[in-house]
CSV table of C-alpha atoms in Angstrom, one decimal:
chain,number,residue,atom,x,y,z
A,27,MET,CA,218.2,-19.9,74.6
A,28,LYS,CA,217.8,-22.2,77.6
A,29,SER,CA,214.0,-22.1,77.3
A,30,LYS,CA,214.4,-23.0,73.6
A,31,LEU,CA,216.4,-26.1,74.4
A,32,ILE,CA,213.9,-27.2,77.1
A,33,MET,CA,211.1,-26.9,74.6
A,34,LEU,CA,213.2,-28.9,72.1
A,35,ALA,CA,213.7,-31.6,74.7
A,36,MET,CA,210.0,-31.7,75.5
A,37,ALA,CA,209.2,-31.9,71.7
A,38,ALA,CA,211.5,-34.9,71.3
A,39,ILE,CA,209.9,-36.6,74.4
A,40,CYS,CA,206.3,-36.1,73.1
A,41,CYS,CA,207.1,-37.2,69.6
A,42,ALA,CA,209.2,-40.2,70.7
A,43,ALA,CA,207.3,-41.6,73.8
A,44,PRO,CA,205.4,-44.7,73.0
A,45,GLY,CA,201.7,-44.6,73.6
A,46,LEU,CA,201.4,-40.8,73.3
A,47,GLY,CA,199.5,-38.9,70.6
A,48,GLN,CA,196.0,-38.3,69.6
A,49,ALA,CA,193.4,-41.1,69.7
A,50,GLN,CA,190.3,-41.5,67.7
A,51,GLU,CA,187.6,-43.8,68.8
A,52,THR,CA,185.4,-45.7,66.4
A,53,CYS,CA,182.0,-47.1,67.2
A,54,ASN,CA,180.5,-50.0,65.3
A,55,VAL,CA,176.8,-50.1,65.2
A,56,GLY,CA,174.7,-53.2,64.3
A,57,ILE,CA,171.1,-52.6,63.1
A,58,TRP,CA,168.9,-55.6,63.7
A,59,TYR,CA,165.5,-55.5,62.0
A,60,PRO,CA,163.9,-52.0,62.6
A,61,TYR,CA,160.1,-51.7,62.1
A,62,THR,CA,159.0,-52.0,59.4
A,63,SER,CA,161.9,-51.6,57.2
A,64,SER,CA,165.4,-50.0,56.8
A,65,GLU,CA,163.6,-46.6,56.9
A,66,GLY,CA,163.2,-47.2,60.7
A,67,VAL,CA,166.6,-45.8,61.2
A,68,PRO,CA,168.5,-42.9,59.7
A,69,PRO,CA,170.4,-43.6,56.4
A,70,ILE,CA,173.8,-45.2,56.7
A,71,SER,CA,175.2,-42.0,55.4
A,72,ALA,CA,174.0,-40.2,58.4
A,73,PHE,CA,175.7,-42.5,60.8
A,74,ASN,CA,178.9,-42.2,58.8
A,75,ALA,CA,178.7,-38.4,58.9
A,76,ARG,CA,178.8,-38.7,62.8
A,77,GLY,CA,181.8,-41.2,62.7
A,78,LEU,CA,179.6,-44.1,63.4
A,79,ASN,CA,180.3,-47.3,61.4
A,80,ALA,CA,176.7,-48.8,60.9
A,81,SER,CA,175.6,-51.8,59.0
A,82,PHE,CA,172.5,-54.0,58.9
A,83,ILE,CA,172.5,-57.5,60.6
A,84,ASN,CA,170.7,-60.1,58.6
A,85,GLY,CA,169.4,-63.4,60.1
A,86,ASP,CA,169.7,-64.3,63.8
A,87,LEU,CA,171.4,-62.0,66.3
A,88,THR,CA,174.2,-64.4,67.3
A,89,ASN,CA,177.2,-64.1,69.6
A,90,ASP,CA,179.3,-63.1,66.6
A,91,ALA,CA,177.6,-59.7,66.7
A,92,LEU,CA,178.7,-59.3,70.3
A,93,SER,CA,182.4,-59.4,69.2
A,94,THR,CA,181.7,-57.3,66.0
A,95,TYR,CA,179.7,-54.4,67.3
A,96,ASP,CA,179.8,-51.8,70.1
A,97,VAL,CA,176.1,-50.9,70.0
A,98,LEU,CA,173.0,-52.9,68.8
A,99,PHE,CA,169.8,-51.5,67.6
A,100,ILE,CA,167.1,-54.0,68.3
A,101,GLY,CA,164.0,-53.5,66.3
A,102,ARG,CA,160.5,-54.8,66.3
A,103,ASN,CA,160.9,-57.0,63.2
A,104,GLY,CA,163.5,-58.9,65.0
A,105,THR,CA,161.8,-59.5,68.3
A,106,GLY,CA,158.4,-59.8,66.6
A,107,ASN,CA,157.6,-61.2,63.2
A,108,TRP,CA,156.0,-58.3,61.5
A,109,GLY,CA,158.2,-58.3,58.4
A,110,GLY,CA,157.9,-62.1,58.0
A,111,ASP,CA,161.5,-62.3,59.3
A,112,ASP,CA,161.5,-65.4,61.6
A,113,VAL,CA,164.9,-64.6,63.3
A,114,ALA,CA,166.1,-65.0,66.8
A,115,ILE,CA,168.4,-63.7,69.5
A,116,THR,CA,170.3,-66.9,70.0
A,117,ASP,CA,171.8,-66.3,73.4
A,118,ILE,CA,170.0,-63.6,75.5
A,119,ASP,CA,172.1,-64.2,78.5
A,120,ALA,CA,175.3,-63.5,76.5
A,121,LEU,CA,173.6,-60.4,75.2
A,122,ILE,CA,172.8,-59.1,78.7
A,123,ASN,CA,176.3,-59.9,79.9
A,124,TRP,CA,177.8,-58.1,76.9
A,125,VAL,CA,175.8,-54.9,77.9
A,126,SER,CA,177.0,-55.3,81.4
A,127,ASN,CA,180.6,-55.4,80.2
A,128,GLY,CA,180.3,-52.3,78.1
A,129,GLY,CA,178.0,-52.9,75.2
A,130,GLY,CA,175.2,-50.6,74.2
A,131,ILE,CA,171.5,-51.3,73.3
A,132,VAL,CA,169.2,-49.0,71.6
A,133,SER,CA,165.6,-50.2,71.1
A,134,GLU,CA,162.2,-49.2,70.1
A,135,SER,CA,158.5,-49.6,71.1
A,136,THR,CA,157.3,-52.9,72.3
A,137,SER,CA,160.6,-54.6,71.2
A,138,ALA,CA,162.1,-53.5,74.5
A,139,VAL,CA,159.1,-54.5,76.6
A,140,TYR,CA,157.2,-57.6,75.8
A,141,GLU,CA,157.2,-58.2,72.0
A,142,SER,CA,159.2,-61.5,71.7
A,143,ASP,CA,157.5,-62.8,74.9
A,144,ALA,CA,154.0,-62.4,73.3
A,145,VAL,CA,154.9,-63.2,69.7
A,146,LYS,CA,157.6,-65.8,69.9
A,147,GLY,CA,157.4,-67.1,73.4
A,148,GLN,CA,160.9,-65.9,74.2
A,149,PRO,CA,161.9,-63.6,77.0
A,150,TRP,CA,164.2,-61.4,74.8
A,151,SER,CA,162.1,-58.3,75.2
A,152,SER,CA,161.5,-58.6,78.9
A,153,ARG,CA,165.2,-59.2,79.5
A,154,ILE,CA,166.1,-56.1,77.5
A,155,SER,CA,163.6,-54.1,79.5
A,156,GLU,CA,165.7,-54.8,82.5
A,157,VAL,CA,168.6,-53.1,80.8
A,158,LEU,CA,166.6,-50.0,79.7
A,159,GLY,CA,164.5,-49.5,82.7
A,160,VAL,CA,161.2,-49.5,80.9
A,161,THR,CA,157.8,-51.3,81.5
A,162,GLY,CA,154.3,-51.2,79.9
A,163,ASP,CA,151.1,-53.1,79.4
A,164,GLN,CA,152.1,-56.6,78.7
A,165,THR,CA,148.9,-57.6,76.9
A,166,CYS,CA,148.7,-55.4,73.9
A,167,CYS,CA,150.4,-53.5,71.3
A,168,ASP,CA,151.5,-50.1,70.0
A,169,ASN,CA,149.2,-47.9,67.9
A,170,ALA,CA,149.7,-46.3,64.6
A,171,ILE,CA,149.9,-42.6,65.5
A,172,SER,CA,150.2,-39.6,63.1
A,173,ASP,CA,152.4,-36.7,63.9
A,174,LEU,CA,153.8,-37.5,67.1
A,175,THR,CA,155.0,-34.7,69.5
A,176,ILE,CA,158.5,-35.0,70.8
A,177,THR,CA,159.3,-33.0,73.9
A,178,ILE,CA,162.8,-32.8,75.5
A,179,THR,CA,162.4,-32.8,79.4
A,180,ASP,CA,166.1,-33.0,80.3
A,181,PRO,CA,167.8,-30.6,77.8
A,182,ALA,CA,171.2,-31.0,79.7
A,183,HIS,CA,171.4,-34.8,78.9
A,184,PRO,CA,173.9,-35.8,76.2
A,185,ILE,CA,171.1,-37.3,74.0
A,186,ALA,CA,169.3,-33.9,74.0
A,187,GLN,CA,172.0,-31.9,72.7
A,188,GLY,CA,171.3,-29.9,69.4
A,189,VAL,CA,167.6,-31.0,69.5
A,190,ALA,CA,164.7,-28.5,69.6
A,191,THR,CA,162.8,-28.5,72.9
A,192,SER,CA,159.7,-29.6,71.2
A,193,PHE,CA,158.9,-30.6,67.6
A,194,THR,CA,156.4,-32.7,65.6
A,195,LEU,CA,157.5,-36.0,64.0
A,196,ASN,CA,155.5,-36.0,61.0
A,197,GLY,CA,154.0,-39.2,59.3
A,198,ASN,CA,152.6,-42.3,60.7
A,199,HIS,CA,154.6,-44.3,63.3
A,200,ALA,CA,154.0,-47.2,65.6
A,201,SER,CA,154.1,-45.8,69.2
A,202,PHE,CA,153.8,-47.8,72.4
A,203,LEU,CA,151.2,-46.0,74.3
A,204,SER,CA,151.6,-47.6,77.8
A,205,SER,CA,155.4,-47.4,78.3
A,206,ALA,CA,156.7,-46.1,81.5
A,207,ILE,CA,160.1,-45.6,83.2
A,208,ASP,CA,160.7,-48.3,85.7
A,209,THR,CA,163.5,-47.7,88.3
A,210,SER,CA,162.8,-51.0,90.0
A,211,LYS,CA,164.2,-52.7,86.9
A,212,ASN,CA,167.0,-50.4,86.6
A,213,PRO,CA,167.6,-47.5,89.1
A,214,SER,CA,169.9,-45.7,86.7
A,215,ALA,CA,167.1,-45.1,84.1
A,216,VAL,CA,166.2,-41.4,83.6
A,217,GLN,CA,163.7,-39.7,81.3
A,218,VAL,CA,165.3,-37.5,78.6
A,219,GLY,CA,162.1,-36.6,76.8
A,220,THR,CA,158.7,-37.9,75.8
A,221,THR,CA,157.0,-39.2,72.6
A,222,ASN,CA,153.5,-37.8,73.3
A,223,SER,CA,153.3,-38.8,76.9
A,224,ASN,CA,155.7,-41.8,76.8
A,225,PRO,CA,159.2,-41.7,78.0
A,226,ILE,CA,162.4,-41.6,76.0
A,227,ILE,CA,164.7,-43.2,78.3
A,228,ALA,CA,168.6,-43.4,78.9
A,229,SER,CA,170.1,-45.9,81.3
A,230,GLN,CA,173.3,-47.4,82.5
A,231,PHE,CA,173.6,-51.2,83.0
A,232,GLY,CA,176.9,-52.2,84.5
A,233,ALA,CA,179.6,-50.8,82.2
A,234,GLY,CA,177.2,-50.5,79.4
A,235,TYR,CA,174.5,-48.0,78.3
A,236,GLY,CA,171.0,-48.1,76.7
A,237,VAL,CA,168.4,-46.0,75.2
A,238,TYR,CA,164.7,-46.5,74.6
A,239,PHE,CA,162.4,-44.9,72.1
A,240,PRO,CA,158.7,-45.3,72.5
A,241,ALA,CA,158.0,-45.0,68.8
A,242,ALA,CA,159.0,-47.4,66.1
A,243,VAL,CA,159.3,-44.8,63.3
A,244,GLY,CA,158.7,-45.4,59.7
A,245,TYR,CA,155.5,-47.5,60.0
A,246,GLN,CA,154.5,-46.0,56.6
A,247,GLY,CA,157.8,-44.6,55.4
A,248,MET,CA,160.1,-42.1,57.0
A,249,ASP,CA,161.4,-38.9,55.5
A,250,TRP,CA,164.6,-38.4,57.5
A,251,ASP,CA,165.7,-35.5,55.4
A,252,ASN,CA,162.6,-33.5,56.8
A,253,THR,CA,163.0,-34.7,60.4
A,254,PRO,CA,166.4,-33.3,61.4
A,255,ASP,CA,165.6,-33.1,65.2
A,256,TYR,CA,164.6,-36.6,65.5
A,257,GLU,CA,167.6,-37.7,63.4
A,258,THR,CA,169.9,-35.8,65.8
A,259,LEU,CA,168.1,-37.3,68.8
A,260,PHE,CA,168.3,-40.8,67.5
A,261,LEU,CA,172.0,-40.5,66.5
A,262,ASN,CA,172.7,-38.8,69.9
A,263,GLY,CA,171.3,-41.9,71.5
A,264,ILE,CA,173.4,-44.2,69.5
A,265,GLU,CA,176.6,-42.2,70.5
A,266,TYR,CA,175.5,-42.3,74.1
A,267,ALA,CA,175.1,-46.1,73.9
A,268,CYS,CA,178.5,-46.2,72.5
A,269,SER,CA,180.0,-44.6,75.7
A,270,GLY,CA,180.1,-47.9,77.5
A,271,GLY,CA,182.9,-49.0,75.4
A,272,GLY,CA,181.6,-52.3,73.9
A,273,ARG,CA,184.5,-53.4,71.7
A,274,ILE,CA,185.5,-49.7,70.9
A,275,ALA,CA,189.2,-49.7,70.0
A,276,ALA,CA,191.2,-46.5,70.4
A,277,GLU,CA,193.0,-46.0,67.1
A,278,SER,CA,196.0,-44.0,67.8
A,279,VAL,CA,197.3,-41.6,65.1
A,280,PRO,CA,200.7,-43.0,64.1
A,281,VAL,CA,203.6,-41.3,65.8
A,282,PRO,CA,207.3,-42.1,65.9
A,283,THR,CA,208.1,-44.4,68.7
A,284,MET,CA,211.3,-45.6,70.3
A,285,SER,CA,212.4,-47.8,73.3
A,286,ALA,CA,212.8,-46.3,76.8
A,287,THR,CA,216.5,-46.6,76.5
A,288,ARG,CA,216.8,-44.6,73.3
A,289,LEU,CA,214.4,-42.0,74.7
A,290,ALA,CA,216.6,-41.6,77.7
A,291,LEU,CA,219.8,-41.2,75.5
A,292,LEU,CA,218.0,-38.6,73.4
A,293,MET,CA,217.0,-36.6,76.5
A,294,ALA,CA,220.6,-36.8,77.8
A,295,LEU,CA,222.0,-35.7,74.4
A,296,VAL,CA,219.7,-32.8,74.1
A,297,LEU,CA,220.5,-31.6,77.8
A,298,ALA,CA,224.2,-32.1,77.2
A,299,THR,CA,224.2,-30.1,74.0
A,300,GLY,CA,222.4,-27.3,75.9
A,301,LEU,CA,225.1,-27.3,78.7
A,302,VAL,CA,228.0,-27.2,76.2
A,303,PHE,CA,226.2,-24.3,74.4
A,304,VAL,CA,225.7,-22.3,77.6
A,305,ARG,CA,229.3,-22.8,78.7
A,306,ARG,CA,230.6,-21.6,75.4
A,307,GLN,CA,228.5,-18.5,75.8
A,308,THR,CA,229.9,-17.8,79.2
């Protein structure tokens, strides 16, 4: 009987204590101009199925996005002008600081190396390369490659979970052929896999995280339904970038709460009731 009373008291404490209870994190993902269309990222429904709240960002990438999203996907059509979208990152210093404070960046191909520097005369790409720890030929471009081979080289990494060790990414995709990991830019950068011979990179930058994919997929359309391993790899990368925090808010499951004073009185009442019961039994 005493053990049952103790359990009752503990249950009362757990249910009544403020701040206790399960928490569910949400991650808001902003998608900024993938190459060459919305097919450059998985369908929004695939993000939602993983508990990721994803939406497309139209127009300039402004500081408003930094207060709205936890992770930003930065695509080639934004840093370049391949879709005829003359858009800009309005404050690259603020973006880099946002990552350092817990935001996440996922980027593709040349957009994370030199794209904006060459096409728009803006250092957005080269600054992003410092976050991701990637370098490459600064003078030329990526190539249209058919049926890329994806190989996982670090199967223990979070990004690689649930992904086949090696698989073919069917279709035509724009792949940056000279990309390389650069730990002089970011010592935390690690290779998780390769796209043909080019590295898929995961990095940490301050309190934030980044992921680099050498291929800008969907150059001539992308059948995500028939590329489950790459979809898993991509969404794992998004979730990894979420781990820095960004503006992630813990949404506590509603639980009854009460003040510390009332909680103490409840505990005393439960214990006193137990003592009275025990005395009557003896």
